[in-house]
Amino acid sequence: MFNLTTIEIDAFYLTLKVAFFSVAICLPLGVITAFTLSRLNFPGKWLLDGLVHLPLVMPPVVVGYMLLLLLGRRGVLGSWLYDTFDVTVAFTWKGAAIASAVMAFPLMVRAVRLSLDTMDRGLEVAARTLGASRTIVFLSITLPLSLPGILTGTILAFARSLGEFGATITFVSNIPGETQTIPLALYNFTQIPGDQTPAIRLLTISVVVAFAALIASDLLARKVKNRLGTKFEADQ
Amino acid sequence: MISAEFVVERDDFLMDIKLEIPSIGATVLFGPSGSGKTTFINVLSGITKPMSGLIKVGNATFFDSENKIDLPMEKRGIGYVFQDGRLFPHMSVEENLDFGRKRSNDKTSRKQEIIELLGLGQLLQRKPSTLSGGERQRTAIGRAILSGPSFLFMDEPLAALDFARKQEILPYIATLKKNLKIPIIYVSHQMEEVVRLADHLVLLENGKILDHGQIFDVINSPSLGILLGKDDKTSLINCHVDKKNGKDGLSKLLFPGGYFLVNQQNLVPLENVRIELKAQDVALALEKPVATSIANILGASVAKIETSKDTNCDVLLSVGNVSIWARITQQSASKLGLKIGSQVFALIKSAAIRPF
């Protein structure tokens, strides 16, 4: 039962790879976007806010199709990427990572922003009166204090990427070894009548990976809390 | 010297300020809640931007609306102690202290001195969440001083503390003022802090300056009486604790013009203290009483007589170089035949003298 086939092993590693790069794209962009939305005021802020949240409220298939139109070989950005850098993202694992990143982005931004919005802004003012420039304040006060939110956002984005299906299958299709992540492979197996063992194996892998991510996030969260000194808050 | 002239908008009123603050000693901004005290120091430190104005500290221009100068707060060199401390929760006490120090020009000295002065030695490795309210505020004060400021602003640093903690911290601030020679602007609505710390006093109400000047002058300003809802006068006298205690456990406080005997054992010999003396606690006599329970009998001359609306009058006495107010009834004043220049004796019970 637990002798994994090549398809399943490929799907497992691919899923981790796609999720990892999805988070790698989401994390820096998400923190910057969250900071912009939380701390800065500028005309058109509502538009940025809306754009960020679109993938959360639109059908994933629509997002996938939009990505195809934008980043496909003949797409607006896609043709430019191909002509200039000889890079193709459609129907590759890179495209799968991008699709996952777009779908996970609002979750990342929301989690980080919540952290930034609830932070005591007075601490940033205090840091500036002590001679720290805006950049130093961001790096030494804002960023460390929003670590819990960043951590939550990362876990959510990672989990969302593990499970991404609709946008991925629309944008990069279901190619074994290239774009066939666990959910896509599982979908394939369920479409074929007969032996359900491979599907159940993939299901098991999914559950194990998800649990491992949850446990890892819990351990990290505790560590962060200790560092922020919130462990003693109950004694006050 | 700070010279500030600015207009700043608040929710409830427009604050229009023109004021000069000396760069020696402690200036207390006193007024009821919502009078604009905090707004005032926030404008000076760059946290709040005024609509227009000109703010100069020493030779530096902090704000000049005409020439579009608005120095960022990190470049103003102001140490700010916030009401709520605002220690960085992810840093230890020592890291908090070092945060401003790392960025100041004066990295070398002081750290050890300040740690000792504020009693922070045992706390250096602790996180702010494990500190008591008083310890947090002491850390916040130390952090602000170690950033090497040219002015120290304190926004009701004791407001969040209970009575016992206040009594714990006030002496630290008083020592600081004496030892460090950093000019302080201290926001308060507690008379006790004013009496204890202020060299200069600025009275604020609804964004307007009612009165300002030397504490010894402003302490009896009619505006202060209105703010406090009372019309009695107070005398503040700087004294020096004598090197040995007086007889019977009383402490002897010397001032230019004589001495007071007070019933207080915890005064440190040779320290400077300031005493507060309410006018109604001073009685007058034409001849020196012989048999009396009153411990302080001072020869004085009448400098001024102010008749108030009711049946009282306030008599300003000169004792040496020091002025003391006495409140007596108008009937007593005419019975004694008081006029300017009269030689009298001021009678003060030692229990009425409150040293700080």
XYZ file of C-alpha atoms in Angstrom:
592
model
C 0.000 0.000 0.000
C 2.775 2.441 0.871
C 5.037 1.771 -2.081
C 4.727 5.154 -3.773
C 4.763 5.316 -7.527
C 6.862 7.832 -9.470
C 3.781 9.914 -10.139
C 3.025 10.182 -6.450
C 6.614 10.948 -5.413
C 6.860 13.595 -8.132
C 3.572 15.094 -7.024
C 4.759 15.211 -3.402
C 8.057 16.974 -4.145
C 6.436 19.256 -6.686
C 3.757 20.310 -4.215
C 6.410 21.228 -1.628
C 8.473 23.061 -4.248
C 5.492 25.012 -5.555
C 4.319 25.889 -2.028
C 7.825 26.952 -1.000
C 8.270 29.304 -3.964
C 4.708 30.556 -3.632
C 5.472 31.620 -0.050
C 8.821 33.037 -1.157
C 6.958 35.340 -3.561
C 4.135 36.154 -1.117
C 6.204 36.915 1.956
C 8.212 40.010 0.963
C 5.497 41.423 -1.297
C 2.826 40.712 1.300
C 4.731 42.453 4.115
C 5.370 45.506 1.934
C 1.740 45.638 0.780
C 0.409 45.187 4.313
C 2.706 47.963 5.573
C 1.578 50.247 2.743
C -2.092 49.609 3.493
C -1.682 49.923 7.257
C 0.675 52.877 7.567
C 0.473 55.052 4.470
C -2.285 57.229 3.120
C -2.436 57.926 -0.588
C -5.090 58.452 -3.246
C -6.285 55.174 -4.751
C -5.590 53.181 -1.607
C -9.052 51.584 -1.879
C -8.106 50.319 -5.336
C -4.968 48.577 -4.080
C -6.954 47.147 -1.177
C -9.560 45.813 -3.603
C -7.011 44.337 -6.007
C -5.257 42.504 -3.184
C -8.516 40.940 -2.066
C -9.822 39.960 -5.517
C -8.428 36.391 -5.519
C -10.192 35.780 -2.217
C -13.641 36.516 -3.618
C -13.309 35.412 -7.258
C -13.643 31.804 -8.447
C -10.088 30.375 -8.648
C -10.767 29.302 -12.235
C -11.322 32.947 -13.164
C -8.026 33.905 -11.530
C -6.299 31.109 -13.428
C -7.787 32.246 -16.719
C -6.774 35.860 -16.044
C -3.226 34.657 -15.349
C -3.275 32.762 -18.628
C -4.370 35.855 -20.519
C -1.724 37.936 -18.772
C 1.227 35.556 -18.509
C 0.541 32.999 -21.263
C 3.048 32.767 -24.114
C 0.871 35.202 -26.100
C -0.261 37.168 -23.048
C 0.559 40.814 -22.442
C 3.307 40.172 -19.920
C 4.015 36.621 -20.986
C 5.118 37.487 -24.511
C 7.377 40.204 -23.150
C 8.920 37.785 -20.621
C 9.510 35.262 -23.410
C 10.991 37.778 -25.846
C 13.195 39.535 -23.314
C 14.295 36.821 -20.889
C 13.341 33.674 -22.774
C 11.204 32.717 -19.782
C 7.955 30.787 -20.029
C 5.753 30.453 -16.979
C 2.540 29.068 -18.474
C 2.360 25.259 -18.240
C 5.472 25.098 -16.011
C 5.984 24.614 -12.272
C 6.949 28.324 -12.075
C 3.463 29.158 -13.296
C 2.013 26.837 -10.666
C 3.974 28.731 -8.000
C 2.708 32.062 -9.353
C -0.897 30.848 -9.416
C -0.567 29.631 -5.811
C 1.094 32.888 -4.775
C -1.704 34.987 -6.245
C -4.342 32.889 -4.486
C -2.446 32.964 -1.160
C -1.523 36.648 -1.343
C -4.692 38.103 0.281
C -4.347 35.694 3.216
C -0.752 36.794 3.774
C -1.581 40.502 3.509
C -4.584 40.234 5.844
C -2.668 38.414 8.555
C 0.297 40.815 8.486
C -1.950 43.857 8.289
C -3.978 42.754 11.284
C -0.740 42.529 13.231
C 0.372 45.976 12.066
C -3.014 47.572 12.744
C -3.217 46.278 16.293
C 0.386 47.163 17.142
C 0.924 50.081 19.505
C 1.943 52.823 17.073
C 3.273 54.766 20.041
C 6.253 52.419 20.115
C 7.268 53.565 16.637
C 6.944 57.199 17.685
C 9.012 56.485 20.798
C 11.716 54.875 18.662
C 11.860 57.923 16.429
C 12.204 60.316 19.370
C 15.194 58.158 20.347
C 16.875 59.068 17.087
C 15.911 56.155 14.833
C 15.062 56.896 11.200
C 11.907 55.489 9.586
C 13.870 52.606 8.058
C 15.514 51.673 11.360
C 12.138 51.881 13.115
C 10.642 49.517 10.532
C 13.471 47.013 10.854
C 13.985 47.117 14.613
C 10.466 47.764 15.943
C 7.697 47.248 13.370
C 8.995 44.070 11.780
C 9.887 42.152 14.968
C 6.616 43.138 16.627
C 4.546 41.982 13.669
C 6.316 38.592 13.593
C 3.257 36.748 14.944
C 1.180 38.092 12.036
C 3.920 37.360 9.524
C 4.147 33.824 10.863
C 0.391 33.300 10.664
C 0.366 34.729 7.145
C 3.186 32.428 6.088
C 1.433 29.339 7.408
C -1.867 30.340 5.787
C -0.142 31.049 2.484
C 1.765 27.772 2.651
C -1.410 25.805 3.409
C -3.326 27.610 0.685
C -0.547 26.766 -1.790
C -0.542 23.088 -0.814
C -4.215 22.884 -1.681
C -4.371 25.186 -4.697
C -6.356 23.578 -7.498
C -8.618 25.771 -9.642
C -6.242 28.538 -10.652
C -3.397 26.071 -11.120
C -5.200 23.627 -13.404
C -6.548 26.515 -15.504
C -3.249 28.365 -15.824
C -0.658 25.582 -16.053
C -2.806 22.504 -16.733
C -2.235 19.063 -15.186
C 1.132 17.827 -16.467
C 2.705 14.968 -14.460
C 6.177 15.866 -13.198
C 5.815 19.529 -14.173
C 2.574 20.982 -12.803
C 0.787 18.007 -11.314
C 0.727 18.751 -7.583
C -0.943 16.458 -5.042
C -4.460 17.904 -5.442
C -4.209 17.679 -9.218
C -2.886 14.112 -9.128
C -5.601 13.163 -6.662
C -8.174 14.646 -8.983
C -6.751 12.538 -11.821
C -6.959 9.325 -9.806
C -10.538 9.988 -8.787
C -11.481 10.384 -12.441
C -10.225 6.892 -13.266
C -12.589 4.069 -12.252
C -11.110 1.094 -10.403
C -8.413 0.852 -7.725
C -8.698 3.691 -5.167
C -5.394 2.898 -3.407
C -3.300 5.602 -5.144
C -5.923 8.231 -4.322
C -5.979 7.157 -0.673
C -2.161 7.245 -0.542
C -2.198 10.817 -1.813
C -4.902 11.702 0.655
C -2.741 10.326 3.479
C 0.274 12.305 2.284
C -1.871 15.459 2.204
C -3.030 14.959 5.767
C 0.500 14.264 7.031
C 1.970 17.332 5.298
C -0.833 19.543 6.600
C -0.349 18.272 10.154
C 3.407 18.733 9.988
C 2.891 22.338 8.863
C 0.464 22.994 11.715
C 2.805 21.551 14.348
C 5.767 23.479 12.956
C 3.752 26.701 13.020
C 2.684 26.101 16.606
C 6.282 25.551 17.732
C 7.415 28.687 15.913
C 4.556 30.736 17.360
C 5.586 29.767 20.887
C 9.162 30.759 20.195
C 8.075 34.140 18.842
C 5.789 34.743 21.801
C 8.627 34.059 24.218
C 10.871 36.453 22.382
C 8.247 39.171 22.482
C 7.956 38.659 26.217
C 4.228 37.993 26.093
C 4.657 34.809 28.094
C 4.389 36.740 31.343
C 1.434 38.861 30.365
C -0.888 36.647 32.414
C 0.968 37.580 35.616
C 0.119 41.252 35.299
C 16.256 78.375 25.233
C 13.167 77.237 23.377
C 11.267 79.891 21.553
C 7.976 78.622 20.243
C 5.287 80.382 18.334
C 2.732 78.223 16.572
C -0.881 77.503 15.766
C -2.061 73.918 15.960
C -5.501 72.507 15.363
C -7.131 70.220 17.872
C -10.518 68.557 17.743
C -12.012 70.941 20.241
C -10.017 74.144 19.846
C -7.307 75.981 18.019
C -4.147 76.282 20.065
C -2.310 79.533 19.551
C 0.935 79.609 21.486
C 3.754 82.068 21.924
C 6.208 81.144 24.628
C 9.850 81.102 25.583
C 11.203 78.396 27.820
C 14.620 78.715 29.483
C 17.102 75.882 29.034
C 17.857 75.734 32.735
C 15.912 73.745 35.279
C 12.467 72.251 35.078
C 9.531 73.929 33.412
C 6.210 72.426 34.417
C 3.243 72.730 32.064
C 0.265 72.703 34.353
C -3.403 72.589 33.454
C -6.503 70.424 33.511
C -6.868 67.380 31.234
C -7.442 68.428 27.639
C -5.864 71.838 28.081
C -3.248 71.159 25.404
C -0.218 70.319 27.557
C 0.655 67.131 25.711
C -0.114 68.755 22.355
C 2.407 71.445 23.265
C 5.314 69.034 23.793
C 4.187 66.895 20.858
C 4.508 69.926 18.595
C 7.946 70.738 20.014
C 9.159 67.161 19.571
C 7.785 66.834 16.033
C 5.092 64.242 16.744
C 2.316 66.702 15.913
C 2.705 69.098 13.017
C 1.431 72.628 13.631
C -0.489 74.529 10.958
C 2.004 77.359 11.059
C 4.680 78.760 13.287
C 8.341 79.101 14.145
C 10.022 76.857 16.689
C 13.653 77.263 17.661
C 15.668 75.400 20.229
C 19.027 76.973 20.904
C 20.489 77.628 17.463
C 18.485 74.921 15.720
C 15.272 75.632 13.840
C 12.832 72.767 14.437
C 9.937 74.177 12.499
C 9.463 77.185 10.267
C 6.319 77.248 8.177
C 7.496 80.258 6.198
C 10.711 78.605 5.041
C 9.168 75.133 4.913
C 11.429 73.669 7.563
C 10.130 70.680 9.513
C 12.974 68.831 11.196
C 12.078 65.102 11.504
C 11.606 64.016 15.093
C 14.627 61.718 15.103
C 16.840 64.729 14.325
C 15.458 66.997 17.062
C 17.450 65.526 19.932
C 14.534 65.550 22.336
C 14.244 62.877 25.006
C 10.584 62.037 25.497
C 9.243 60.085 28.458
C 5.719 58.996 27.627
C 2.917 58.587 30.106
C 2.697 54.883 29.312
C 6.466 54.313 29.165
C 6.423 52.726 25.720
C 9.240 50.287 26.368
C 9.952 47.991 23.445
C 8.446 44.669 24.538
C 10.821 42.501 22.506
C 13.932 44.012 24.049
C 15.431 43.620 27.512
C 15.766 46.628 29.802
C 19.395 47.006 28.741
C 18.529 46.808 25.030
C 15.867 49.444 25.618
C 18.436 51.668 27.340
C 20.888 51.123 24.486
C 18.373 51.841 21.735
C 18.714 55.593 21.970
C 22.279 55.547 23.299
C 23.580 53.774 20.179
C 22.320 56.664 18.096
C 23.487 59.516 20.307
C 26.754 61.372 19.912
C 27.635 60.778 23.509
C 28.153 57.013 23.615
C 30.942 56.838 26.116
C 29.935 58.092 29.493
C 26.857 58.126 31.591
C 25.357 54.660 31.095
C 26.653 53.343 34.403
C 25.853 56.607 36.145
C 22.247 56.620 34.909
C 21.744 52.940 35.721
C 22.851 53.627 39.286
C 20.909 56.864 39.582
C 17.670 55.173 38.526
C 18.341 51.917 40.362
C 18.185 49.805 37.216
C 21.187 47.572 37.913
C 19.163 44.512 38.912
C 16.740 44.851 36.004
C 19.034 44.956 32.972
C 18.296 41.460 31.658
C 14.548 41.572 32.342
C 11.842 41.988 29.697
C 9.471 44.964 30.115
C 6.468 42.676 30.665
C 8.052 41.420 33.904
C 8.601 44.906 35.365
C 6.383 46.781 37.790
C 4.861 50.077 36.682
C 7.477 52.047 38.586
C 10.373 50.029 37.183
C 9.036 50.489 33.656
C 8.833 54.231 34.067
C 12.366 54.392 35.505
C 13.603 52.429 32.492
C 11.755 54.777 30.147
C 13.364 57.774 31.850
C 16.809 56.191 31.601
C 16.284 55.344 27.951
C 15.312 58.916 27.127
C 18.287 60.406 28.997
C 20.781 58.014 27.407
C 19.772 59.199 23.951
C 21.721 62.337 24.883
C 18.917 64.869 24.488
C 19.281 68.622 24.674
C 15.870 68.730 26.365
C 13.956 66.114 28.301
C 10.172 66.094 27.888
C 8.111 64.191 30.426
C 4.419 63.704 29.777
C 2.804 62.968 33.142
C 5.262 60.138 33.728
C 3.600 59.311 37.047
C -0.025 59.455 35.940
C -0.367 55.726 35.361
C 1.102 54.861 38.764
C -0.545 54.417 42.146
C 0.324 56.629 45.095
C 3.077 54.405 46.473
C 4.789 54.131 43.066
C 4.593 57.897 42.626
C 6.367 58.370 45.924
C 8.956 55.876 44.692
C 9.691 57.715 41.449
C 9.396 61.394 42.368
C 12.691 61.391 44.298
C 14.439 59.847 41.262
C 13.184 62.640 39.043
C 14.196 65.247 41.601
C 17.706 63.748 41.811
C 17.906 63.613 38.044
C 17.044 67.250 37.791
C 19.716 68.152 40.300
C 22.511 65.907 38.988
C 22.145 65.901 35.237
C 21.523 69.523 34.352
C 19.343 68.562 31.391
C 16.544 71.083 31.029
C 13.195 69.387 31.583
C 9.708 70.184 30.369
C 7.326 68.328 32.606
C 3.618 67.985 31.911
C 1.475 67.569 34.985
C -1.885 68.183 36.545
C -0.717 67.327 40.045
C 0.187 70.230 42.323
C 2.509 67.990 44.304
C 4.733 67.503 41.271
C 4.641 71.227 40.518
C 5.640 72.197 44.043
C 8.378 69.644 44.123
C 9.971 69.986 40.703
C 9.113 73.241 39.022
C 11.549 76.081 38.560
C 9.281 77.648 35.986
C 5.575 77.200 35.640
C 3.351 77.537 32.586
C -0.399 77.515 33.168
C -2.511 76.217 30.295
C -6.248 76.061 29.794
C -8.151 75.366 26.570
C -4.998 75.816 24.537
C -4.185 79.215 25.978
C -1.358 80.228 28.240
C -2.924 81.830 31.292
C 0.311 82.741 32.999
C 3.946 81.719 33.055
C 7.153 82.578 34.816
C 9.268 81.748 37.848
C 7.545 79.248 40.123
C 7.780 81.608 43.115
C 5.791 84.207 41.198
C 3.304 82.022 39.375
C 2.480 79.855 42.385
C 0.284 82.692 43.651
C -1.046 83.773 40.282
C -4.818 84.360 40.284
C -4.993 82.082 37.204
C -3.626 79.177 39.211
C -6.195 79.890 41.904
C -8.942 79.696 39.290
C -7.517 76.472 37.823
C -7.394 74.862 41.227
C -10.733 76.286 42.267
C -9.348 77.974 45.355
C -8.101 81.397 46.297
C -5.680 80.651 49.106
C -2.085 81.619 48.719
C 0.918 79.371 49.108
C 4.521 80.192 49.842
C 7.312 78.089 48.407
C 10.656 78.389 50.124
C 13.894 76.666 49.171
C 15.637 75.396 52.279
C 18.736 73.526 53.201
C 18.611 70.738 55.764
C 20.952 71.528 58.645
C 23.860 69.180 59.217
C 22.493 67.969 62.504
C 18.943 67.545 63.641
C 17.412 70.114 65.930
C 16.385 69.303 69.475
C 13.664 66.752 70.225
C 13.873 65.015 66.853
C 12.804 68.059 64.896
C 14.689 68.793 61.700
C 16.125 72.222 61.131
C 15.612 73.731 57.681
C 17.765 76.768 56.978
C 16.654 79.500 54.623
C 17.980 82.994 53.961
C 16.213 84.742 56.815
C 16.199 82.086 59.505
C 15.179 78.464 59.937
C 12.128 76.292 60.284
C 11.766 73.425 62.710
C 9.758 70.635 61.142
C 8.577 67.365 62.522
C 10.058 65.129 59.856
C 12.742 62.553 60.498
C 13.513 61.327 56.996
C 15.257 64.462 55.768
C 18.845 63.987 54.670
C 21.294 66.469 56.269
C 22.710 69.050 53.826
C 20.104 68.222 51.148
C 18.124 70.985 49.544
C 14.397 70.765 50.053
C 11.541 72.977 49.105
C 8.754 73.614 51.551
C 5.185 74.519 50.895
C 3.430 76.758 53.384
C -0.225 77.635 53.046
C -1.220 81.183 53.948
C -3.938 80.076 56.362
C -1.326 78.207 58.416
C 0.570 81.409 59.218
C -0.605 83.556 62.135
C 0.664 87.012 63.080
C 1.543 88.667 66.389
C 2.915 92.105 67.224
C 4.960 90.867 70.160
C 6.967 87.706 70.415
C 4.825 85.200 72.320
C 6.662 83.715 75.268
C 4.612 80.743 76.318
C 3.364 79.035 73.176
C 3.239 75.637 71.511
C 4.236 77.135 68.193
C 7.746 76.088 67.200
C 8.454 78.630 64.498
C 8.402 82.300 65.365
C 9.988 84.526 62.728
C 10.512 88.253 62.807
C 9.051 89.779 59.632
C 7.986 93.027 58.051
C 4.760 93.582 56.146
C 5.401 94.099 52.430
C 1.878 94.051 51.036
C -1.702 93.694 52.202
C -4.330 92.300 49.835
C -7.939 92.476 50.833
C -10.113 89.769 49.351
C -13.851 89.726 48.711
C -14.725 87.921 51.920
C -13.714 88.931 55.410
C -10.085 87.839 54.994
C -6.963 89.543 53.878
C -3.622 88.200 52.708
C -0.498 89.731 54.152
C 2.804 89.353 52.336
C 5.693 89.183 54.792
C 9.370 89.644 54.148
C 11.532 87.368 56.230
C 15.080 88.076 55.185
C 14.983 87.652 51.391
C 12.055 85.287 51.526
C 8.393 86.103 51.046
C 5.729 84.384 53.108
C 1.982 84.841 52.787
C -0.258 84.937 55.842
C -4.036 84.867 55.753
C -5.799 86.604 58.628
C -9.225 88.120 59.011
C -9.689 91.774 58.152
C -10.830 92.271 61.719
C -7.487 90.974 63.031
C -5.595 93.120 60.572
C -7.242 96.291 61.818
C -6.904 95.200 65.450
C -3.142 94.789 64.900
C -3.082 98.055 62.954
C -1.125 96.435 60.109
C 0.308 98.645 57.434
C 3.154 98.317 55.008
C 6.429 98.258 56.887
C 4.926 97.044 60.194
C 7.232 94.781 62.170
C 5.451 91.568 63.154
C 6.134 87.987 64.160
C 4.973 85.141 61.933
C 3.816 82.102 63.881
C 3.945 78.748 62.117
C 3.214 75.351 63.605
C 5.821 72.826 62.542
C 3.064 70.433 61.424
C 1.941 72.969 58.814
C 5.268 72.877 56.969
C 5.411 70.308 54.194
C 8.921 69.631 52.965
C 9.403 67.984 49.539
